[in-house]
Coordinates of C-alpha atoms in Angstrom, one line a residue:
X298 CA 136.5 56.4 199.2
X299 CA 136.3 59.8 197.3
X300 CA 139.7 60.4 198.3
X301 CA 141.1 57.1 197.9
X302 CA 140.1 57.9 194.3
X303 CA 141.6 61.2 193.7
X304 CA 145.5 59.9 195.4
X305 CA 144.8 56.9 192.9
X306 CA 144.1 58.8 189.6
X307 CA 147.6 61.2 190.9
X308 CA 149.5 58.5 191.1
X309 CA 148.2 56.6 187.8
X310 CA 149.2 60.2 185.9
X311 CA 152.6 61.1 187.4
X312 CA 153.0 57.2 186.5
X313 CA 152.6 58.2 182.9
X314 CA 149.3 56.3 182.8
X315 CA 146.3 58.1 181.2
X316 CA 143.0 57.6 182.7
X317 CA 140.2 59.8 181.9
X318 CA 136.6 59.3 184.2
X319 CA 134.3 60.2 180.9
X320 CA 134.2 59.4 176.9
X321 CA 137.0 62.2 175.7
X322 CA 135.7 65.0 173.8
X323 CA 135.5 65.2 170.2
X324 CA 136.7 69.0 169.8
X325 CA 138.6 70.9 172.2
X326 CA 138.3 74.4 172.1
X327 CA 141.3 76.7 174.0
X328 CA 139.7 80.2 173.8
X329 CA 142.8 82.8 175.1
X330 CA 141.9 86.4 175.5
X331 CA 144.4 88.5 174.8
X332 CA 143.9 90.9 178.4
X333 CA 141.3 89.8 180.8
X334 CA 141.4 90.7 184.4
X335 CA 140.6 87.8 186.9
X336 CA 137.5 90.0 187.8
X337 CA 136.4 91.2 184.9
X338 CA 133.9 88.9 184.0
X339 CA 132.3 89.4 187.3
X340 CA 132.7 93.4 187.0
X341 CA 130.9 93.6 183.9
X342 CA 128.7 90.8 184.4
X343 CA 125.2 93.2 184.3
X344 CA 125.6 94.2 180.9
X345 CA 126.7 90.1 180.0
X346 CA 123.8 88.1 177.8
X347 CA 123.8 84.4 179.3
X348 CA 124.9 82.5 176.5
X349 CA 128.3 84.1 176.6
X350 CA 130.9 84.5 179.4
X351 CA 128.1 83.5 181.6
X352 CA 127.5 80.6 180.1
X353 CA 130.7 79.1 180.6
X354 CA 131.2 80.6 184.4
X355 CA 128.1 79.2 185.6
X356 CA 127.9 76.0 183.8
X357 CA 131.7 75.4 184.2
X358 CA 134.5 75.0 186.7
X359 CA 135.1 78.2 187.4
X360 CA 138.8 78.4 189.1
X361 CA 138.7 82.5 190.6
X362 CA 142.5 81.8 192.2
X363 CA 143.6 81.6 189.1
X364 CA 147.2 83.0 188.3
X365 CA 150.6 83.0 186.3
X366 CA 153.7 82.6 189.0
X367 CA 156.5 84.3 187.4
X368 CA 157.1 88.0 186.5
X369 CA 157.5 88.1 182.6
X370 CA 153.2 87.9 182.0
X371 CA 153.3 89.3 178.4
X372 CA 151.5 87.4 175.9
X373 CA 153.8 84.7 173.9
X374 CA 155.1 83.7 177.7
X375 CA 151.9 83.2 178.8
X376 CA 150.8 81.2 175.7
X377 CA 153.8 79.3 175.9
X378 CA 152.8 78.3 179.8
X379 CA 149.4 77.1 179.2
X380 CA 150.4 75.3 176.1
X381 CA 153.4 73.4 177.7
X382 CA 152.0 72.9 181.3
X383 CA 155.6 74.5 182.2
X384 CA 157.3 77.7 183.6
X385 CA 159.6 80.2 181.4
X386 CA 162.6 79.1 183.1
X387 CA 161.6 75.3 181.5
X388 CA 159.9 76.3 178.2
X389 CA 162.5 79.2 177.7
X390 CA 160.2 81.7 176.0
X391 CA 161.1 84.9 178.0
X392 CA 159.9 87.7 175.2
X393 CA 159.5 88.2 171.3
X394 CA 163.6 88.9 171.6
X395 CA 166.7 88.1 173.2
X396 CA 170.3 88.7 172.6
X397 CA 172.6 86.2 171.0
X398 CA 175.8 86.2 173.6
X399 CA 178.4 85.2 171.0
X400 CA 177.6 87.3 168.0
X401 CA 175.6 90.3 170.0
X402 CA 172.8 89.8 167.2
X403 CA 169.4 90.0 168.7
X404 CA 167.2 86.8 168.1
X405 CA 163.8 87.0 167.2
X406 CA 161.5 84.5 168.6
X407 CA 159.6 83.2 165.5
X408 CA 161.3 85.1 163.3
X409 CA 163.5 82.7 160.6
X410 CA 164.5 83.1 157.6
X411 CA 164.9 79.8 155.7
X412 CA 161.2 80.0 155.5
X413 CA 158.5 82.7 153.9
X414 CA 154.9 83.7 153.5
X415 CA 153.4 80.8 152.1
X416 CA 151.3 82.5 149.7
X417 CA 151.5 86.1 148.5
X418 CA 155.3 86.4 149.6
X419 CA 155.6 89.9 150.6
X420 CA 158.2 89.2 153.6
X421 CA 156.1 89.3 156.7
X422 CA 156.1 85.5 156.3
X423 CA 159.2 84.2 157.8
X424 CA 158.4 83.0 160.9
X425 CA 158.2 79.9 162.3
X426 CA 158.6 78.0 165.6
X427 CA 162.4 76.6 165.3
X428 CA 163.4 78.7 167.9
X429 CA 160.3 77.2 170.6
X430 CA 161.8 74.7 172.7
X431 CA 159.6 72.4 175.1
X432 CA 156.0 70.7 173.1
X433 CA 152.6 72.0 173.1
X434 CA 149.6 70.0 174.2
X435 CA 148.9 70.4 170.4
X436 CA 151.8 68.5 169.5
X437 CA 151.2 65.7 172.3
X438 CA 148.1 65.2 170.8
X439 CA 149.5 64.0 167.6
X440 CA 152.4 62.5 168.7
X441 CA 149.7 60.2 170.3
X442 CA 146.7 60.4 168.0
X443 CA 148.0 60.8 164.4
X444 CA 144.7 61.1 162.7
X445 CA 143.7 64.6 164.7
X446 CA 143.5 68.1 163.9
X447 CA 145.1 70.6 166.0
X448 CA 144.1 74.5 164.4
X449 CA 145.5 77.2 165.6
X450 CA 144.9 81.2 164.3
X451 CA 145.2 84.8 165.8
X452 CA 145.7 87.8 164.6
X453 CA 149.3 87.9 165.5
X454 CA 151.7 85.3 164.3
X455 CA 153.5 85.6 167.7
X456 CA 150.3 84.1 169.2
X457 CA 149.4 81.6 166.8
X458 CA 153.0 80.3 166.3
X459 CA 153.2 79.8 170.4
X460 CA 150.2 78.4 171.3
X461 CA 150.4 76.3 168.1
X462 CA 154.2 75.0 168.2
X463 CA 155.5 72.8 165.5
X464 CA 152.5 70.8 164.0
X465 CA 149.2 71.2 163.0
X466 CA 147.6 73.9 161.0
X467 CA 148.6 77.6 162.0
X468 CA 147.5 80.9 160.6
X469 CA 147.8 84.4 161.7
X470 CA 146.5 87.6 159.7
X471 CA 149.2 89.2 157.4
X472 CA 149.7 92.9 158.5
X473 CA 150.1 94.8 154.9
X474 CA 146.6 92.3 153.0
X475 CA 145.0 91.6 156.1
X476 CA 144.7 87.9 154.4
X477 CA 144.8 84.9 156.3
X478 CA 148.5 83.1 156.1
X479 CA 150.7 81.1 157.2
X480 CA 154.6 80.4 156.6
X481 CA 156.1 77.6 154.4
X482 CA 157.1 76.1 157.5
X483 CA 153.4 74.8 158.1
X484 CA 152.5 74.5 154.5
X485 CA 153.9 74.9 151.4
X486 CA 150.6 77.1 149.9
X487 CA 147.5 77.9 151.5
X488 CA 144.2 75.8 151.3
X489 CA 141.6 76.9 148.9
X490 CA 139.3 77.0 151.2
X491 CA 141.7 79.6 153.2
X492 CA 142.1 81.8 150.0
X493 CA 138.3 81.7 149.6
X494 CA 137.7 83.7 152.8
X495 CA 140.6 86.0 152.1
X496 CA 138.9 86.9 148.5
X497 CA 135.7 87.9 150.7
X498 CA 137.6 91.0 152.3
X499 CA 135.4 90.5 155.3
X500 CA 137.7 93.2 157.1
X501 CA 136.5 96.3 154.7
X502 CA 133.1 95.5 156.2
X503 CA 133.9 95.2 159.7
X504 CA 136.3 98.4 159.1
X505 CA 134.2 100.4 157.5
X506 CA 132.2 102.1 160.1
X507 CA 133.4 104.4 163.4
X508 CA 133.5 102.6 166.3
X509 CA 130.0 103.1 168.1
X510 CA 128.8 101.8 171.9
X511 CA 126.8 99.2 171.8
X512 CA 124.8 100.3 174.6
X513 CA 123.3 103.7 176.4
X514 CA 125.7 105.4 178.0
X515 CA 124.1 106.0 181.4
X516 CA 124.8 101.9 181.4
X517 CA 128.9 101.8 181.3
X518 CA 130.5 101.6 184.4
X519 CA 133.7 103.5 183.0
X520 CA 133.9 107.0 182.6
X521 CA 136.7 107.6 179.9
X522 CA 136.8 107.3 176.6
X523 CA 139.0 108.5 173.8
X524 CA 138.0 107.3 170.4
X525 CA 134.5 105.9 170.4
X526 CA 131.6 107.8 169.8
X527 CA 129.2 107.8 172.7
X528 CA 125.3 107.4 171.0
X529 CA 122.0 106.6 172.6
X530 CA 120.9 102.7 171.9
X531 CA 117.5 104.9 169.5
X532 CA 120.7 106.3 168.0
X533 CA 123.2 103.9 167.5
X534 CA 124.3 103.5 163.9
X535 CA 123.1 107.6 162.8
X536 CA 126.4 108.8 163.8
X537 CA 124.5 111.1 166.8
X538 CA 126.8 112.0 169.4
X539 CA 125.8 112.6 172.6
X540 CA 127.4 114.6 175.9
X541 CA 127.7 113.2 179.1
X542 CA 129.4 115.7 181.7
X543 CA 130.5 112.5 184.0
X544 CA 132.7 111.3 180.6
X545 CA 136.3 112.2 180.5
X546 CA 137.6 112.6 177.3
X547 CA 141.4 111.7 176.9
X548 CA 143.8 111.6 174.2
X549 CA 144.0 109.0 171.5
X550 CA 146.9 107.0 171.1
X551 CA 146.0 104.0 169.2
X552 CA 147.4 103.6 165.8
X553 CA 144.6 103.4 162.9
X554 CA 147.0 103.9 159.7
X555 CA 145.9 100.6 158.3
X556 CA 143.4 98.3 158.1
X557 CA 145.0 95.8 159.8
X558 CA 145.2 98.5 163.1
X559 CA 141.2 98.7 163.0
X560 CA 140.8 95.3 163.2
X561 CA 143.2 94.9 165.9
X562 CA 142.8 98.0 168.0
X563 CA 138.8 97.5 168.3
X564 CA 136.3 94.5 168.8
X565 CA 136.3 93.9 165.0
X566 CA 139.4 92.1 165.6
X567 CA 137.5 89.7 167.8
X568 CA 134.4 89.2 165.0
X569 CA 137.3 88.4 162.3
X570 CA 138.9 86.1 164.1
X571 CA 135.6 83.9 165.3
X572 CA 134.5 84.2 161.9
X573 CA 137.7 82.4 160.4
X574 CA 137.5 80.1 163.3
X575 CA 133.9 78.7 161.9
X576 CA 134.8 78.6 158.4
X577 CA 137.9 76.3 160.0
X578 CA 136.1 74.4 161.7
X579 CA 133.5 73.5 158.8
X580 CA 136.0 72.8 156.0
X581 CA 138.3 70.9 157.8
X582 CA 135.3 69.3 159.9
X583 CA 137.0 69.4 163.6
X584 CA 135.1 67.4 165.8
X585 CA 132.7 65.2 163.6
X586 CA 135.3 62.7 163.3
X587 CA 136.0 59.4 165.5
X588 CA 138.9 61.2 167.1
X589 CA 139.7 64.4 169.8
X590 CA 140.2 67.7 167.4
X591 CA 141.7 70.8 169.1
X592 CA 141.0 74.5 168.0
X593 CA 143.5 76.6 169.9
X594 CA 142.0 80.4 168.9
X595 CA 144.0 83.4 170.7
X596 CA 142.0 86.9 170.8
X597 CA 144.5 89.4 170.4
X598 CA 142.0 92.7 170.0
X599 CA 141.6 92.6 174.1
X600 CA 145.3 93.0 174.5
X601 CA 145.9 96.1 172.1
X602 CA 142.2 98.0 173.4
X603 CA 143.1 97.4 176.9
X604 CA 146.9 99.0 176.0
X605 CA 145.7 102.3 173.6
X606 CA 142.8 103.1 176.0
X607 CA 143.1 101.1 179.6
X608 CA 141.3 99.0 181.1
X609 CA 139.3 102.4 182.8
X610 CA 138.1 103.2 179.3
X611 CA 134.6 103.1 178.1
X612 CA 136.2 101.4 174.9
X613 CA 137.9 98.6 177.0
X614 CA 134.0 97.6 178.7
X615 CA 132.3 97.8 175.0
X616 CA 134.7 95.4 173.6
X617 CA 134.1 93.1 175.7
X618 CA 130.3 93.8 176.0
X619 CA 130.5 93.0 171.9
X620 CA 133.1 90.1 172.8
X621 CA 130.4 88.4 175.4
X622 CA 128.1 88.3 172.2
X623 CA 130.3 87.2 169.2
X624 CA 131.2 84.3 171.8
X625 CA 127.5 83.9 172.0
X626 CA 127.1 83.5 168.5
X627 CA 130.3 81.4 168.4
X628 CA 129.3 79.4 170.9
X629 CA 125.8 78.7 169.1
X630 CA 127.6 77.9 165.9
X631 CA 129.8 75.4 167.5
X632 CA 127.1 73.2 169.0
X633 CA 125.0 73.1 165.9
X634 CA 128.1 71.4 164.5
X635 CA 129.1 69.3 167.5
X636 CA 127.1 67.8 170.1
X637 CA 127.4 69.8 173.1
X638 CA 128.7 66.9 175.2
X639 CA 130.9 65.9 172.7
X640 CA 133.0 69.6 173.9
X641 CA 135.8 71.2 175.9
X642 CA 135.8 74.4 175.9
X643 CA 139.0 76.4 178.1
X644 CA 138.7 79.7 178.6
X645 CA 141.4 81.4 180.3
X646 CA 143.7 85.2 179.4
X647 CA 147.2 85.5 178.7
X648 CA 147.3 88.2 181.4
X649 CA 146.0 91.0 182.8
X650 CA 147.1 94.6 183.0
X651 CA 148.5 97.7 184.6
X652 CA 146.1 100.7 185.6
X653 CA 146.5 103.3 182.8
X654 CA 149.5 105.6 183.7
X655 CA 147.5 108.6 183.0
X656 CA 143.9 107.6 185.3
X657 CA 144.6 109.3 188.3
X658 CA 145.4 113.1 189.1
X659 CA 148.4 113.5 188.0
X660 CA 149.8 110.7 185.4
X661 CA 152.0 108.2 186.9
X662 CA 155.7 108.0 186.2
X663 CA 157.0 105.6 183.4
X664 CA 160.7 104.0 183.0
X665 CA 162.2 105.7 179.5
X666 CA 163.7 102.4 178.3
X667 CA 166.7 104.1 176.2
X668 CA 167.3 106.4 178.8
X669 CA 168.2 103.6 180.7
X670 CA 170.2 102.3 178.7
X671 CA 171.9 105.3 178.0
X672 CA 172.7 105.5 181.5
X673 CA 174.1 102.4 182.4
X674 CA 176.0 102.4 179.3
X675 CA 177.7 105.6 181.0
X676 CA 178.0 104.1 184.4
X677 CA 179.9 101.1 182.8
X678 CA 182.0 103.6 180.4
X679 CA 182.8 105.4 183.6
X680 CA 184.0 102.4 185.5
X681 CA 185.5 100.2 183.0
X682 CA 186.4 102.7 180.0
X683 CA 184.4 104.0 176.8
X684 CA 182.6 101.0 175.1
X685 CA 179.1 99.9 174.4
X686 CA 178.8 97.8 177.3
X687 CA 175.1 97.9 177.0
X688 CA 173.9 95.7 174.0
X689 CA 170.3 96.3 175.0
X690 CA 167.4 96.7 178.0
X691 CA 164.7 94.7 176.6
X692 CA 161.5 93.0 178.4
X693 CA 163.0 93.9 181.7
X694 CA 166.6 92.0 180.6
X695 CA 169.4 94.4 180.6
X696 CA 172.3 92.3 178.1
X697 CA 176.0 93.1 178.3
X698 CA 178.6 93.2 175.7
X699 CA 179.7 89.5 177.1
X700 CA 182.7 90.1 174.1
X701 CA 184.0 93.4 175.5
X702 CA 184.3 92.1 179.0
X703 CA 186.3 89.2 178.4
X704 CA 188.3 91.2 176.0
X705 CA 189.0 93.4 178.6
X706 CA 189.3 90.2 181.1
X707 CA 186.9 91.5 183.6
X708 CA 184.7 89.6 185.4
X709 CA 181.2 89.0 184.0
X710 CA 179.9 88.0 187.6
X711 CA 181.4 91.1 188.9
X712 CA 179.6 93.6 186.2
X713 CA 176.5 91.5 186.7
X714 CA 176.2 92.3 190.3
X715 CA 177.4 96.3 189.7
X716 CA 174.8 96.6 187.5
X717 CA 172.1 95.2 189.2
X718 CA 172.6 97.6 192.3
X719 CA 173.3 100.4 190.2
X720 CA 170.2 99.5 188.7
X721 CA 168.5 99.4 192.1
X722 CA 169.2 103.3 192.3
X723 CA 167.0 104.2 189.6
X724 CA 163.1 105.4 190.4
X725 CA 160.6 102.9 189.9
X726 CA 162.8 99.6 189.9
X727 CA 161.9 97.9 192.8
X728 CA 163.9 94.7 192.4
X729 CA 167.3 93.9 190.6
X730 CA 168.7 90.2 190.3
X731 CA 171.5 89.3 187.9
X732 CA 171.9 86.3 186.0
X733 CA 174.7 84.8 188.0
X734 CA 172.4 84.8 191.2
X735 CA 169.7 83.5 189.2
X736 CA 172.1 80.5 188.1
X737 CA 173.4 79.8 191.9
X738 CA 170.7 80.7 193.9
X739 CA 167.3 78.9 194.7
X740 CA 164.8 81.2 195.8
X741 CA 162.1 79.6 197.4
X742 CA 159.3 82.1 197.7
X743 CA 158.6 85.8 197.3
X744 CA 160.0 88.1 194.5
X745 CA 163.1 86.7 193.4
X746 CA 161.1 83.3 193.3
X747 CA 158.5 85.1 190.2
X748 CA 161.9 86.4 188.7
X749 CA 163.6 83.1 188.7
X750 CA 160.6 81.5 187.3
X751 CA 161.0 83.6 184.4
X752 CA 164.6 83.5 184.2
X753 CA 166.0 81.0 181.4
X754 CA 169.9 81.0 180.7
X755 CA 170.3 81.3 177.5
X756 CA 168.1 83.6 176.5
X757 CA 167.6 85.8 179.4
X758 CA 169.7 89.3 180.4
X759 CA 172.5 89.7 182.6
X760 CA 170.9 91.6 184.6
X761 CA 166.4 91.4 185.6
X762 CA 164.6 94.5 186.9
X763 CA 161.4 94.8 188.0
X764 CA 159.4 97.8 188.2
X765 CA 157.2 98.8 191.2
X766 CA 153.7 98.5 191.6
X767 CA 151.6 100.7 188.7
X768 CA 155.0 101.5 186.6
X769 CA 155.8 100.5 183.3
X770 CA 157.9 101.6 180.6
X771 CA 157.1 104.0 178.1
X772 CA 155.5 103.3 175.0
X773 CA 153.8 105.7 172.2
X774 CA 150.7 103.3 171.7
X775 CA 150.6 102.2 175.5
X776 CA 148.1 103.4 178.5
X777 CA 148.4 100.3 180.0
X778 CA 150.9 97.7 179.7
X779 CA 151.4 93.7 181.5
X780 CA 154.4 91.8 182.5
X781 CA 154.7 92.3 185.9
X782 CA 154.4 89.9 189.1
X783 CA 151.4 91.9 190.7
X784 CA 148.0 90.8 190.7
X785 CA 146.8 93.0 188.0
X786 CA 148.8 91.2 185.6
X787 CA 149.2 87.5 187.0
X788 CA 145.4 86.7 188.1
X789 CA 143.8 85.7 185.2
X790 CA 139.7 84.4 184.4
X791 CA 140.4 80.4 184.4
X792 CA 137.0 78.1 183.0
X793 CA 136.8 74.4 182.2
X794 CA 133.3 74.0 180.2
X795 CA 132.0 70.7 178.8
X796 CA 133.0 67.1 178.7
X797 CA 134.1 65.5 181.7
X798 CA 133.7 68.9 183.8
X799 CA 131.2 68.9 186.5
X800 CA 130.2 72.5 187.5
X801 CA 131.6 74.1 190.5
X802 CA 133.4 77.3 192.1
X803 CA 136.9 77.1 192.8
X804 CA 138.4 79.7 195.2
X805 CA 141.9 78.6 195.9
X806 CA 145.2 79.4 194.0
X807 CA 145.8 77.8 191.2
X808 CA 148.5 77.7 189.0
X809 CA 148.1 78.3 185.4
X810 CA 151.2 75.5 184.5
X811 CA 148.2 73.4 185.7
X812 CA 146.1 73.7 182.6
X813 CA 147.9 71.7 180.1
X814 CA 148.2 68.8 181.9
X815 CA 144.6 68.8 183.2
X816 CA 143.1 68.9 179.3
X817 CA 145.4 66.3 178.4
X818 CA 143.8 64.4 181.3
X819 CA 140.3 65.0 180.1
X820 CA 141.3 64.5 176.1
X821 CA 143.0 60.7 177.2
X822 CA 146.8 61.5 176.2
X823 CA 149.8 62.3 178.6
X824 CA 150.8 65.5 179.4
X825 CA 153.0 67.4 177.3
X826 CA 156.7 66.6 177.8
X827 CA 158.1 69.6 179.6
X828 CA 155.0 69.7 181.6
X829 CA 155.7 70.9 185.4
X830 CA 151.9 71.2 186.4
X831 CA 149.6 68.1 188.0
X832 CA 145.9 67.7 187.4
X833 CA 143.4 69.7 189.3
X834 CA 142.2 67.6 191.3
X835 CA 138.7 69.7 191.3
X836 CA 138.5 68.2 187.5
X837 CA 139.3 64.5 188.7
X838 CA 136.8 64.5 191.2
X839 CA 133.0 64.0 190.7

């Protein structure tokens, strides 16, 4: 009978029918950290209060097969997936940039100029999400229920302006005021209730002190650290530092020049961004209303610690030792606003990350990005003639000068394929596909399958490398670094909390272009449009 129910409730959904087997929730909260290994919550678990990450793992459907099936797992793709229950090579967001074929411009992803800050107008405004192509679950929601609130904020516009797409309210933190904005796009001038908190300068406070353990040190598991001061828990807040001949000190490389880089590159990034997210949901009351709210809230702070120091780093485990409690705290503000059954709560990471080039005995080698280019500018100049046939290697896309071929009527197919073997030559690509076998060929599993899954034609290179195991490419502010098809960047932490969610462990695979349509299942609306993913049927059944 149980399964006669489960094929019944598939077939009702990929009929377009909604049926949901509770009340829907009132709020619906999408909780993204920034970095978060699939283990992570598990690894640190012993220094973990129980009203944080634990509270959601155990009282939740915990889904531990969790991951992202394509190669490109760097933030605004990922966001883009579990927004639009869809794959890159469907939603189209590939990277923050892409190369316009026809005028050789590069594109920016939210970049757009027809609109600006909407408030203090200081030019790191104009963004907005023209250029994002297949619908949110946001937007489904009020394509289908008008009188709801979909919120989204994070740090960085890239993040908000993804996982929020066209409607609803969307804020990110503006880099040179460290105020809370938006674009004209959304809004033509910011809330009063928004300016309020800005006029508070919460972030001088939450700046204002060095970055201190919040525990003993005999209690971290990680044995690195770079910029945070090491102090007893008698200690903490003197300034005391203490030795500890099993700690490695290494190198700083994380930018603190502004304000807006402390709040970012340590957990206070995390407490600002929780602390907007309350004073959102209590002016603009989401969830006390006769109607499903959604508060999409992307933590960006895990993704720049976990870069600067690596996940190895003492500074990596006390952020999210101090993240497990401001969630606490969140958490405990939320249900004294909202009934607790009245809430979804999804927590999930836009991806993992690589081991830290520099952890083991000797550092690891990195790909020099404009060395590369350098080079198969040279191996096309020596082939074809002097030119810049390169326009750009960006986000593992190499673009060609698409103008100077067919003015020199070669054959783009032709260059494609050289360049992707030449590629192959260089240390540390494993894999080279170019766009014209990406358009002609299916690939069914393996590899080339994550590479085509990312691959989207009109914004992607003529050429996709991947790098092997434990490379990346080499950045000044970059340890560790995602968007790769291994595990330590696809397997993500993947929790359904609250209404409608009976509590379980789930070991199998799971894809992550699951998500989307299983919330829209559980809110009462049909999945987004664009949506690839099915319902997990772990949710559906009781």
């Amino acid at each position: 009978m149980a399964k006669k129910k489960i094929l019944l409730s598939l077939f009702l959904l990929m009929a377009g029918i909604v049926s949901t087997a509770a009340k829907p929730p009132r709020l619906v909260i999408n909780l993204v950290v920034g970095t978060m290994q699939a283990d992570d919550i598990d690894r640190y678990q012993g220094q973990f209060t129980e009203e944080g990450f634990l509270r959601l793992k155990k009282g939740g459907a915990d889904f531990t097969g969790a991951s992202y099936d394509y190669q490109q797992t760097v933030a605004p793709v990922s966001l883009a997936t579990l927004t639009t229950g869809s794959m890159p090579s469907t939603h189209g967001v590939i990277a923050t940039r892409w190369r316009d074929y026809i005028t050789n411009e590069a594109v920016g992803l939210i970049e757009d100029r027809k609109v600006r800050d909407a408030e203090y107008q200081n030019g790191n405004g104009a963004y907005s999400p023209r250029n994002l192509i297949a619908p949110t679950l946001g937007e489904s929601l009020l394509r289908q229920s008008p009188e709801s609130r979909v919120v989204t904020l994070a740090l960085d516009p890239y993040s908000a302006i993804v996982m929020g797409g066209r409607e609803g309210w969307t804020f990110w933190m503006d880099p040179i005021t460290c105020n809370w904005s938006t674009s004209t796009y959304y809004m033509r001038i910011l809330p009063a209730w928004v300016k309020k908190f800005n006029a508070e300068k919460l972030y001088i406070s939450y700046t204002a002190d060095p970055w201190h353990t919040l525990l003993k040190q005999e209690q971290y598991l990680n044995k690195r650290r770079s910029d945070i001061i090491m102090t007893t828990g008698s200690e903490r807040g003197k300034g005391s530092r203490t030795t500890n001949d099993q700690i490695r000190r290494i190198s700083s490389i994380a930018p603190y020049k502004t304000a807006y880089e402390s709040l970012l590159y340590s957990p206070a990034g995390n407490l600002m961004t929780f602390e907007f997210a309350k004073t959102a949901m209590t002016q603009l009351e989401l969830g006390k209303r006769n109607t499903t709210d959604m508060l999409n809230i992307c933590l960006d702070a895990p993704r720049a610690v976990n870069e600067a120091y690596g996940p190895e780093s003492i500074e990596t485990e006390d952020m999210y030792y101090r993240l497990d409690r401001d969630l606490a705290e969140f958490l405990t503000f939320v249900y004294s606003q909202v009934k607790p059954e009245e809430v979804l709560i999804v927590l999930t990471a836009a991806h993992g990350t690589s081991p830290s080039y520099d952890f083991g005995r000797e550092e690891a080698d990195r790909l020099n990005p404009r060395q590369f280019e350098v080079i198969l500018n040279s191996f096309l100049s020596a082939r074809y003639g002097q030119g810049d046939w390169v326009l750009e290697y960006e986000n593992k896309c190499i673009y060609l000068n698409h103008n100077l071929v067919y003015e020199k009527e070669l054959s783009l197919a032709d260059i494609q394929n050289e360049v992707a073997i030449f590629a192959m030559q260089f240390r540390g690509v494993s894999h080279a596909l170019s766009a014209t076998a990406m358009r002609t060929s299916y690939f069914g599993s393996g590899y080339a399958r994550k590479m085509q899954n990312s691959f989207y034609p009109r914004r992607s290179g003529d050429v996709i490398i991947n790098l092997m195991p434990g490379w990346i490419e080499e950045h000044p502010t970059k340890r560790s670094s995602a968007g790769s098809m291994y595990g330590y960047d696809t397997r993500v932490p993947l929790i359904f909390y609250g209404t409608g969610v009976t509590p379980r462990h789930v070991a199998r695979a799971v894809d992550m272009i699951h998500v989307a349509p299983t919330e829209a299942y559980l809110i009462g609306i049909g999945a987004p449009d664009a949506a690839e993913g099915m319902v997990l049927e772990e949710i559906i059944s009781k």
